[in-house]
Coordinates of C-alpha atoms in Angstrom, one line a residue:
M1070 CA 115.2 88.1 31.2
T1071 CA 116.8 84.6 31.4
K1072 CA 116.2 82.8 34.6
V1073 CA 119.2 81.5 36.4
S1074 CA 119.9 78.8 39.0
I1075 CA 122.6 79.7 41.5
A1076 CA 125.0 77.0 42.8
P1077 CA 126.2 77.1 46.4
D1078 CA 129.5 78.6 45.3
G1079 CA 127.6 81.5 43.7
T1080 CA 128.0 80.5 40.1
E1081 CA 124.9 81.3 38.0
Y1082 CA 123.6 78.8 35.4
P1083 CA 121.0 79.9 32.9
M1084 CA 117.8 77.9 33.0
P1085 CA 116.9 76.2 29.6
T1086 CA 114.8 78.2 27.1
E1087 CA 111.8 76.7 25.3
A1088 CA 114.0 76.0 22.3
Q1089 CA 116.7 74.3 24.4
A1090 CA 114.1 72.2 26.1
A1091 CA 112.7 71.0 22.8
E1092 CA 116.2 70.2 21.6
E1093 CA 116.9 68.3 24.9
K1094 CA 114.0 65.9 24.1
Q1095 CA 115.6 64.9 20.8
I1096 CA 119.0 64.6 22.4
L1097 CA 117.6 62.1 25.0
I1098 CA 116.0 60.0 22.3
K1099 CA 119.2 59.9 20.2
I1100 CA 121.4 59.0 23.2
T1101 CA 119.0 56.3 24.3
E1102 CA 118.8 54.7 20.8
E1103 CA 122.6 54.7 20.6
Q1104 CA 123.0 53.1 24.0
R1105 CA 120.4 50.4 23.3
A1106 CA 122.3 49.6 20.1
L1107 CA 125.3 48.9 22.4
G1108 CA 123.2 46.4 24.3
R1109 CA 122.8 48.5 27.4
K1110 CA 119.7 48.9 29.5
I1111 CA 118.7 52.4 30.4
V1112 CA 118.3 53.7 34.0
A1113 CA 116.9 57.0 35.3
V1114 CA 117.7 58.3 38.8
Q1115 CA 115.0 60.6 40.0
G1116 CA 116.5 63.2 42.2
L1117 CA 120.2 64.1 42.3
G1118 CA 120.8 65.0 45.9
F1119 CA 123.3 63.5 48.3
V1120 CA 122.1 60.0 47.6
G1121 CA 120.8 60.2 44.0
C1122 CA 123.8 61.8 42.4
V1123 CA 126.3 59.3 43.7
M1124 CA 123.9 56.4 43.2
A1125 CA 123.6 57.4 39.6
S1126 CA 127.4 57.4 39.2
V1127 CA 127.7 54.0 40.8
V1128 CA 125.1 52.5 38.5
A1129 CA 126.9 54.0 35.5
D1130 CA 130.2 52.6 36.7
A1131 CA 128.9 49.0 36.9
T1132 CA 130.4 46.7 34.3
D1133 CA 129.9 43.2 33.0
K1134 CA 132.5 40.4 33.1
E1135 CA 134.2 41.9 30.0
G1136 CA 134.5 45.3 31.7
K1137 CA 131.8 47.0 29.6
P1138 CA 129.2 49.2 31.1
I1139 CA 125.9 47.5 31.8
Y1140 CA 123.7 50.6 32.0
Y1141 CA 123.4 54.1 30.6
V1142 CA 122.1 56.5 33.3
H1143 CA 120.0 59.5 32.9
G1144 CA 120.1 61.5 36.1
H1145 CA 116.9 63.6 36.5
Q1146 CA 116.7 66.8 38.5
R1147 CA 113.7 69.1 38.5
A1148 CA 114.0 72.4 36.6
S1149 CA 113.7 74.6 39.7
K1150 CA 115.8 77.7 40.2
R1151 CA 117.1 76.2 43.5
S1152 CA 118.5 72.9 42.0
Y1153 CA 118.8 73.1 38.2
W1154 CA 122.5 74.1 38.6
K1155 CA 123.2 70.4 39.3
V1156 CA 122.5 69.5 35.7
P1157 CA 125.2 71.5 34.0
V1158 CA 127.7 70.8 36.9
I1159 CA 127.2 67.1 36.6
N1160 CA 127.4 67.2 32.8
S1161 CA 130.8 68.8 33.1
G1162 CA 132.0 65.8 35.1
I1163 CA 132.0 67.5 38.5
P1164 CA 130.0 66.1 41.5
P1165 CA 127.4 68.5 42.9
V1166 CA 128.3 67.5 46.5
S1167 CA 131.4 68.1 48.6
S1168 CA 133.0 65.2 50.4
S1169 CA 136.3 64.0 51.8
D1170 CA 136.0 60.8 49.7
A1171 CA 138.5 61.1 46.9
E1172 CA 136.6 58.5 44.9
V1173 CA 133.6 60.9 44.4
P1174 CA 135.2 63.2 41.8
L1175 CA 136.9 60.3 40.2
I1176 CA 133.8 58.3 39.6
F1177 CA 132.0 61.3 38.2
H1178 CA 134.8 62.1 35.8
R1179 CA 135.0 58.4 34.8
T1180 CA 131.3 57.9 34.0
V1181 CA 130.5 61.4 32.6
V1182 CA 133.6 62.3 30.7
E1183 CA 135.5 59.0 30.0
K1184 CA 132.8 56.4 29.6
K1185 CA 130.1 58.9 28.6
N1186 CA 127.3 56.8 30.1
F1187 CA 126.0 59.2 32.7
R1188 CA 124.3 62.4 31.9
A1189 CA 121.9 64.8 33.8
T1190 CA 118.7 66.3 32.5
C1191 CA 115.6 68.1 33.7
D1192 CA 113.3 66.8 31.0
D1193 CA 110.5 64.6 32.4
S1194 CA 110.0 62.8 29.1
V1195 CA 113.3 60.9 29.9
Y1196 CA 111.2 58.5 31.9
A1197 CA 109.5 57.1 28.8
L1198 CA 112.8 55.8 27.6
V1199 CA 114.1 53.8 30.5
D1200 CA 114.0 50.2 31.9
V1201 CA 114.6 51.2 35.6
V1202 CA 113.8 54.3 37.6
V1203 CA 115.6 54.7 41.0
V1204 CA 113.6 57.0 43.1
D1205 CA 115.7 59.3 45.3
I1206 CA 113.2 62.2 45.9
Q1207 CA 113.7 64.0 49.2
L1208 CA 110.9 63.1 51.6
D1209 CA 110.9 64.9 54.9
A1210 CA 109.1 64.8 58.2
T1211 CA 107.6 68.1 59.5
K1212 CA 108.0 68.8 63.2
P1213 CA 105.9 71.8 63.8
A1214 CA 107.0 72.4 67.4
F1215 CA 110.6 72.3 68.6
G1216 CA 111.3 69.4 70.9
E1217 CA 107.8 67.9 70.4
A1218 CA 108.3 65.3 67.7
E1219 CA 105.1 63.6 68.7
K1220 CA 103.3 66.4 66.8
G1221 CA 105.3 65.5 63.6
Y1222 CA 103.8 64.3 60.4
C1223 CA 104.8 63.5 56.8
D1224 CA 103.7 65.7 53.9
I1225 CA 104.1 63.3 51.0
S1226 CA 102.5 65.7 48.4
A1227 CA 105.8 66.4 46.6
F1228 CA 106.7 62.7 46.7
R1229 CA 103.3 61.8 45.3
E1230 CA 103.7 64.2 42.4
G1231 CA 107.1 62.8 41.6
I1232 CA 105.6 59.3 41.4
R1233 CA 102.7 60.6 39.4
T1234 CA 105.1 62.0 36.9
L1235 CA 106.6 58.5 36.5
G1236 CA 103.1 57.0 36.0
Q1237 CA 102.5 59.5 33.2
Y1238 CA 105.7 58.4 31.3
I1239 CA 107.1 55.0 32.1
Q1240 CA 106.5 51.9 30.0
P1241 CA 104.8 48.9 31.7
H1242 CA 108.1 46.9 31.7
C1243 CA 109.9 49.6 33.7
M1244 CA 110.7 48.8 37.3
V1245 CA 110.3 51.6 39.8
L1246 CA 112.9 51.1 42.6
V1247 CA 112.1 53.3 45.6
E1248 CA 115.4 54.1 47.4
T1249 CA 114.1 57.1 49.3
T1250 CA 113.5 56.4 53.0
V1251 CA 109.7 56.4 53.2
P1252 CA 107.1 55.7 55.8
P1253 CA 106.2 52.0 56.1
G1254 CA 103.4 51.3 53.7
T1255 CA 104.4 53.8 51.0
C1256 CA 105.1 51.4 48.2
E1257 CA 101.9 49.5 48.6
K1258 CA 99.6 52.3 49.7
V1259 CA 101.0 55.3 47.8
V1260 CA 103.3 54.4 44.9
K1261 CA 101.5 51.4 43.5
P1262 CA 98.0 53.0 43.5
I1263 CA 99.3 56.2 41.8
L1264 CA 101.0 54.2 39.1
E1265 CA 97.9 52.0 38.6
E1266 CA 95.8 55.2 38.3
E1267 CA 98.1 56.8 35.7
F1268 CA 98.5 53.5 33.7
T1269 CA 94.7 53.2 33.5
K1270 CA 94.4 56.8 32.3
R1271 CA 96.9 55.9 29.5
G1272 CA 94.9 52.8 28.5
I1273 CA 97.3 50.3 30.0
D1274 CA 95.7 47.1 31.3
I1275 CA 97.0 46.9 34.9
K1276 CA 95.9 43.3 35.3
A1277 CA 98.0 42.3 32.3
N1278 CA 100.7 44.9 33.2
P1279 CA 100.7 45.6 36.9
P1280 CA 103.2 48.3 38.0
L1281 CA 106.5 46.9 38.9
V1282 CA 107.5 48.5 42.3
A1283 CA 110.4 47.5 44.5
H1284 CA 112.0 49.0 47.6
S1285 CA 115.6 48.9 48.7
Y1286 CA 116.8 51.5 51.1
E1287 CA 120.2 53.2 51.0
R1288 CA 122.6 53.3 53.9
V1289 CA 124.7 56.2 52.6
M1290 CA 127.5 57.5 54.7
P1291 CA 128.6 60.7 52.9
G1292 CA 132.1 60.9 54.4
A1293 CA 135.4 59.3 53.6
R1294 CA 133.6 56.1 52.4
Y1295 CA 130.8 57.8 50.5
V1296 CA 131.0 55.7 47.3
E1297 CA 131.7 52.5 49.2
S1298 CA 128.7 52.9 51.4
I1299 CA 126.5 52.6 48.3
R1300 CA 128.4 50.0 46.2
D1301 CA 130.2 47.9 48.9
F1302 CA 127.5 47.5 51.6
W1303 CA 124.6 45.2 52.6
R1304 CA 121.2 45.9 51.0
V1305 CA 117.7 44.9 52.1
F1306 CA 115.0 44.8 49.4
S1307 CA 111.5 43.5 48.4
G1308 CA 108.8 44.1 45.8
V1309 CA 105.1 44.3 45.5
N1310 CA 105.0 41.2 43.3
P1311 CA 107.3 38.4 42.2
K1312 CA 108.3 40.1 39.0
S1313 CA 109.3 43.3 40.9
I1314 CA 111.4 41.2 43.3
E1315 CA 113.1 39.4 40.4
L1316 CA 114.0 42.6 38.5
C1317 CA 115.1 44.3 41.7
R1318 CA 117.5 41.5 42.6
E1319 CA 118.9 41.5 39.1
F1320 CA 119.5 45.2 39.1
L1321 CA 121.1 45.3 42.5
S1322 CA 123.3 42.3 41.7
N1323 CA 124.6 44.1 38.6
V1324 CA 125.3 47.3 40.4
L1325 CA 126.5 46.4 43.9
N1326 CA 129.2 44.1 45.4
V1327 CA 126.7 41.4 46.4
E1328 CA 129.4 38.6 46.5
K1329 CA 131.0 40.2 49.5
F1330 CA 127.8 41.9 50.8
P1331 CA 124.9 39.6 50.0
L1332 CA 121.3 40.9 49.5
T1333 CA 118.6 40.3 52.1
Q1334 CA 115.1 39.8 50.8
L1335 CA 112.2 40.5 53.1
D1336 CA 108.6 39.4 52.6
S1337 CA 107.1 42.7 51.5
T1338 CA 107.9 46.3 50.8
N1339 CA 106.2 47.1 54.1
A1340 CA 108.9 45.0 55.9
S1341 CA 111.7 46.6 53.9
E1342 CA 110.4 50.1 54.6
L1343 CA 109.9 49.3 58.3
S1344 CA 113.5 47.9 58.4
K1345 CA 115.0 51.3 57.4
T1346 CA 113.0 53.4 59.8
M1347 CA 113.6 50.9 62.7
E1348 CA 117.3 50.7 61.9
N1349 CA 117.7 54.4 62.2
T1350 CA 115.4 54.7 65.2
Y1351 CA 117.7 52.2 67.0
R1352 CA 120.7 54.5 66.4
A1353 CA 118.7 57.6 67.5
V1354 CA 117.7 55.9 70.8
N1355 CA 121.3 54.7 71.3
I1356 CA 122.6 58.3 71.0
A1357 CA 119.8 59.8 73.1
L1358 CA 120.7 57.4 75.9
T1359 CA 124.4 58.5 75.9
L1360 CA 123.4 62.2 76.5
E1361 CA 121.8 61.3 79.9
W1362 CA 125.0 59.6 81.0
A1363 CA 127.2 62.3 79.6
K1364 CA 125.4 64.9 81.8
F1365 CA 125.8 62.5 84.8
A1366 CA 129.5 62.1 84.0
E1367 CA 130.1 65.9 83.8
Q1368 CA 128.7 66.3 87.3
I1369 CA 130.8 63.6 89.0
G1370 CA 134.1 64.2 87.3
V1371 CA 134.1 61.4 84.8
D1372 CA 135.2 61.3 81.1
I1373 CA 132.2 59.5 79.4
F1374 CA 134.3 58.7 76.3
K1375 CA 136.8 56.7 78.2
V1376 CA 133.9 54.9 79.9
R1377 CA 132.4 54.3 76.5
D1378 CA 135.7 52.9 75.2
A1379 CA 135.8 50.5 78.1
I1380 CA 132.2 49.3 77.5
R1381 CA 132.8 48.8 73.8
K1382 CA 135.5 46.3 74.4
R1383 CA 132.7 43.8 75.1
Q1384 CA 132.5 42.6 71.5
G1385 CA 129.2 41.4 70.0
T1386 CA 126.9 43.0 72.5
H1387 CA 128.2 46.4 73.5
D1388 CA 130.7 47.5 70.8
N1389 CA 128.0 49.5 69.0
L1390 CA 127.4 52.0 71.8
L1391 CA 127.4 55.4 70.1
R1392 CA 128.6 58.7 71.5
P1393 CA 127.1 61.9 72.8
S1394 CA 127.8 65.0 70.8
L1395 CA 126.5 68.5 69.9
G1396 CA 123.4 66.7 68.6
V1397 CA 122.0 64.5 65.9
G1398 CA 121.7 65.7 62.3
G1399 CA 121.3 64.6 58.8
Y1400 CA 118.5 63.3 56.7
C1401 CA 117.7 60.0 58.5
L1402 CA 117.9 59.9 62.3
T1403 CA 116.1 63.2 62.7
K1404 CA 113.0 62.1 60.8
D1405 CA 112.7 58.4 60.3
P1406 CA 111.1 57.7 63.7
V1407 CA 108.6 60.4 62.9
L1408 CA 107.9 58.8 59.5
A1409 CA 107.2 55.5 61.1
N1410 CA 105.1 57.0 63.9
W1411 CA 103.0 58.9 61.4
A1412 CA 102.5 55.9 59.2
M1413 CA 101.0 53.8 62.0
G1414 CA 97.8 55.9 62.0
A1415 CA 97.9 57.7 58.6
L1416 CA 98.6 54.7 56.4
F1417 CA 97.6 51.7 58.5
G1418 CA 95.0 53.0 60.9
A1419 CA 96.9 51.2 63.7
E1420 CA 96.5 52.3 67.3
G1421 CA 99.2 53.6 69.6
F1422 CA 102.5 55.4 68.9
L1423 CA 106.2 54.7 69.0
D1424 CA 107.0 56.1 72.4
F1425 CA 110.7 55.4 72.8
A1426 CA 111.3 56.4 69.1
I1427 CA 109.7 59.8 69.5
R1428 CA 111.3 60.5 72.9
S1429 CA 114.7 59.9 71.4
V1430 CA 114.0 62.4 68.6
N1431 CA 113.0 65.0 71.2
V1432 CA 116.2 64.4 73.2
N1433 CA 118.4 64.6 70.1
D1434 CA 116.7 67.6 68.7
T1435 CA 117.2 69.6 71.9
M1436 CA 120.8 68.2 72.5
P1437 CA 122.5 71.4 71.2
L1438 CA 121.0 73.3 74.1
H1439 CA 123.2 71.4 76.5
T1440 CA 126.3 72.9 74.8
I1441 CA 124.8 76.3 75.5
E1442 CA 124.2 75.3 79.1
I1443 CA 128.0 74.5 79.4
I1444 CA 128.8 78.0 78.1
K1445 CA 126.4 79.7 80.4
K1446 CA 128.1 78.1 83.4
E1447 CA 131.2 80.1 82.5
F1448 CA 129.6 83.5 81.5
K1449 CA 127.0 85.5 83.4
S1450 CA 125.5 86.6 80.1
L1451 CA 125.8 85.6 76.4
Q1452 CA 124.9 89.1 75.2
N1453 CA 127.6 90.4 72.9
L1454 CA 129.7 87.3 73.6
K1455 CA 131.8 86.5 70.5
V1456 CA 131.3 82.8 69.6
A1457 CA 133.2 81.0 66.8
V1458 CA 131.4 77.8 65.8
L1459 CA 133.7 75.4 63.9
G1460 CA 131.5 73.2 61.8
V1461 CA 128.0 73.6 60.4
S1462 CA 127.5 70.4 58.5
Y1463 CA 125.8 67.5 60.3
L1464 CA 128.8 65.1 59.9
E1465 CA 132.5 65.3 59.8
D1466 CA 134.2 65.9 56.4
V1467 CA 131.1 66.4 54.4
G1468 CA 129.2 69.5 53.3
D1469 CA 125.7 68.4 54.1
T1470 CA 123.9 70.9 56.3
R1471 CA 120.5 69.2 56.4
H1472 CA 119.1 69.1 59.9
S1473 CA 122.5 70.0 61.3
P1474 CA 122.5 70.4 65.1
S1475 CA 124.7 73.5 64.5
K1476 CA 121.6 75.2 63.2
T1477 CA 119.9 74.8 66.5
L1478 CA 123.1 75.8 68.4
V1479 CA 123.5 79.0 66.3
E1480 CA 119.8 80.0 66.4
F1481 CA 119.7 79.7 70.2
L1482 CA 123.0 81.5 70.7
R1483 CA 121.7 84.3 68.6
K1484 CA 118.5 84.4 70.6
D1485 CA 120.7 85.0 73.7
L1486 CA 122.2 87.9 71.7
A1487 CA 125.6 86.3 71.3
I1488 CA 127.7 87.4 68.2
V1489 CA 128.1 84.2 66.3
K1490 CA 130.5 83.5 63.4
A1491 CA 130.5 80.1 61.6
H1492 CA 133.2 78.3 59.8
D1493 CA 133.1 75.1 57.7
P1494 CA 135.7 73.9 55.1
Y1495 CA 133.1 72.0 53.1
V1496 CA 130.1 74.3 53.1
E1497 CA 129.7 77.2 50.7
A1498 CA 126.2 78.3 51.8
W1499 CA 123.8 77.4 54.5
P1500 CA 120.3 77.2 52.9
E1501 CA 118.7 76.2 56.2
L1502 CA 120.1 79.3 57.9
E1503 CA 120.7 81.8 55.1
E1504 CA 121.1 84.8 57.4
V1505 CA 124.4 83.3 58.7
H1506 CA 127.4 83.5 56.4
V1507 CA 129.6 80.5 56.5
E1508 CA 133.3 81.3 56.3
N1509 CA 136.0 79.0 54.8
D1510 CA 138.9 80.9 56.4
L1511 CA 139.5 80.5 60.1
N1512 CA 141.0 84.0 60.1
A1513 CA 137.5 85.3 59.5
V1514 CA 135.9 83.8 62.6
L1515 CA 138.5 83.2 65.3
P1516 CA 139.9 86.7 66.0
D1517 CA 138.8 88.1 69.4
A1518 CA 136.6 85.1 70.1
D1519 CA 135.4 84.6 73.6
V1520 CA 134.3 81.1 72.9
V1521 CA 135.5 78.6 70.3
I1522 CA 133.1 75.6 69.8
F1523 CA 134.5 72.5 68.2
A1524 CA 131.0 71.5 66.9
V1525 CA 131.9 69.0 64.1
G1526 CA 134.9 66.7 63.9
H1527 CA 136.2 67.8 60.5
G1528 CA 139.8 66.6 60.0
Q1529 CA 141.0 70.1 59.6
Y1530 CA 139.9 71.0 63.2
K1531 CA 141.4 67.9 64.7
Q1532 CA 144.8 68.9 63.3
L1533 CA 144.7 72.4 64.6
A1534 CA 147.5 73.2 67.0
P1535 CA 146.3 75.1 70.1
K1536 CA 149.0 77.7 69.7
D1537 CA 148.0 78.4 66.1
V1538 CA 144.3 78.7 67.2
L1539 CA 145.2 81.2 69.9
D1540 CA 147.6 83.1 67.6
I1541 CA 144.6 83.8 65.3
C1542 CA 142.2 84.5 68.2
K1543 CA 144.6 86.9 69.9
S1544 CA 142.6 86.0 73.0
K1545 CA 142.2 83.2 75.5
P1546 CA 138.8 81.9 74.7
L1547 CA 136.7 79.2 76.4
I1548 CA 137.3 76.0 74.3
V1549 CA 134.2 73.8 74.1
D1550 CA 134.6 70.2 72.8
C1551 CA 131.3 68.8 71.6
S1552 CA 132.2 65.2 71.1
N1553 CA 135.7 64.2 72.1
F1554 CA 137.4 65.9 69.2
L1555 CA 140.2 67.0 71.5
N1556 CA 142.3 64.5 73.3
D1557 CA 143.6 65.0 76.9
A1558 CA 147.0 66.2 75.6
T1559 CA 145.5 68.8 73.4
I1560 CA 143.2 69.9 76.2
N1561 CA 146.1 70.3 78.6
T1562 CA 148.0 72.3 76.0
Y1563 CA 145.0 74.7 75.7
K1564 CA 144.9 75.0 79.5
G1565 CA 148.7 75.6 79.7
L1566 CA 148.2 78.5 77.3
G1567 CA 145.6 80.0 79.7
C1568 CA 142.3 78.8 78.3
K1569 CA 139.5 77.1 80.1
V1570 CA 138.3 73.9 78.4
R1571 CA 134.9 72.3 78.7
G1572 CA 133.1 69.5 76.8
V1573 CA 130.1 67.4 76.5
G1574 CA 130.6 64.4 78.8
K1575 CA 134.1 65.6 79.8
G1576 CA 133.6 65.8 83.6
H1577 CA 137.2 65.0 84.2
I1578 CA 138.6 68.3 83.1
V1579 CA 139.7 70.4 86.0
D1580 CA 140.9 74.0 86.1

């Protein structure tokens, strides 16, 4: 029986047979030879997730002064049942991610279908053919106890195996550019030694041909400026030796808009890796701080968001104050402080730990419980309470559910025996919470709701007229605004229609 990989929308894609796999190897060689004859360098992007797939399209879209493509890109995705579907989807010119950025489908069609210089594969042998590998393997932190990030650690076994695969195939001239957010010390203490070990097994003299390893972290914002956040944004980079630095600078300068957004070179890959984890820790601490003040504001009748707007007018020092919300999600802020904290002892043997960083993760991980506290103040019991959760992705106008605070919200509501229905216009399936079906039609979640939670600020939700919501509900639910998605006029409209309204940091709302 043929194995299949199932896409989030339910479409089944047959996994390659042995004969098809053998044919694929020949196709890769043929394509690479043809592209080299055109004077193009060959790039492989390892991992076609939210960062890797769009990064691959941006690399393929890069042109020289005459408007000709500089690179041919092989996107590589492991041949697993969970993710192989991305290969045929990409090769049809369709992005494997959902986003509000209109440029995403355009750049995939342009590079795959029109220019024909971006193609996906699951064959590991592709790495033997390339000049550059951009590593975008997912690397996560494990937090074994909820709200106790200090117990967190990093299991780098899958990442190590991905790097080992590169060492078994790449040529000595190939630069390995780690774009994945990794614990500080990873390039020097993990990537470089593995490549040296595999080179030595293959008979490559590592003194004459030391592995070329560089690090440059992404700052991807998978929303309305998805593509721009890769191509038109500042980059930090470094390498393990001068040649790595030189090749990395050349590659990034060819691909990114460095004239408007100049590169920043740091002294070592340790510094570049620390820069990413510290950058996201700063944001995590900033957000955690606002929750304390949001709770204070709720108790004394103050709108924390108006206070925040007033503070942010102080340009240059206070304009980057972030906002409280349902919680913090996504692939970076939820784990990067844990990665750095783990690296202190595990990779460097350093004493101490990152106290503020870890405390911020604990505050942010448990933040969704505050929304439940708000609901409990209005209902004696949550048992059989019908709750409609609007938004399960971690960020507005994207379909990424990784570490979404909505997961914690729904899980704890269900523990209190509430009847929860979830809606999201960008999400087809919720792999982190498979037992909850995500609806794309509001008519499937709103009818008879006792509570409607505006959990994520998707554009569709912000445009909903209160009367239309209540017409679907056929009830007068409690409306909960998790992060200032509803302005005062909208709140007053809901109240005028007979609803109670509550919100995170919205102490100014009176019945």
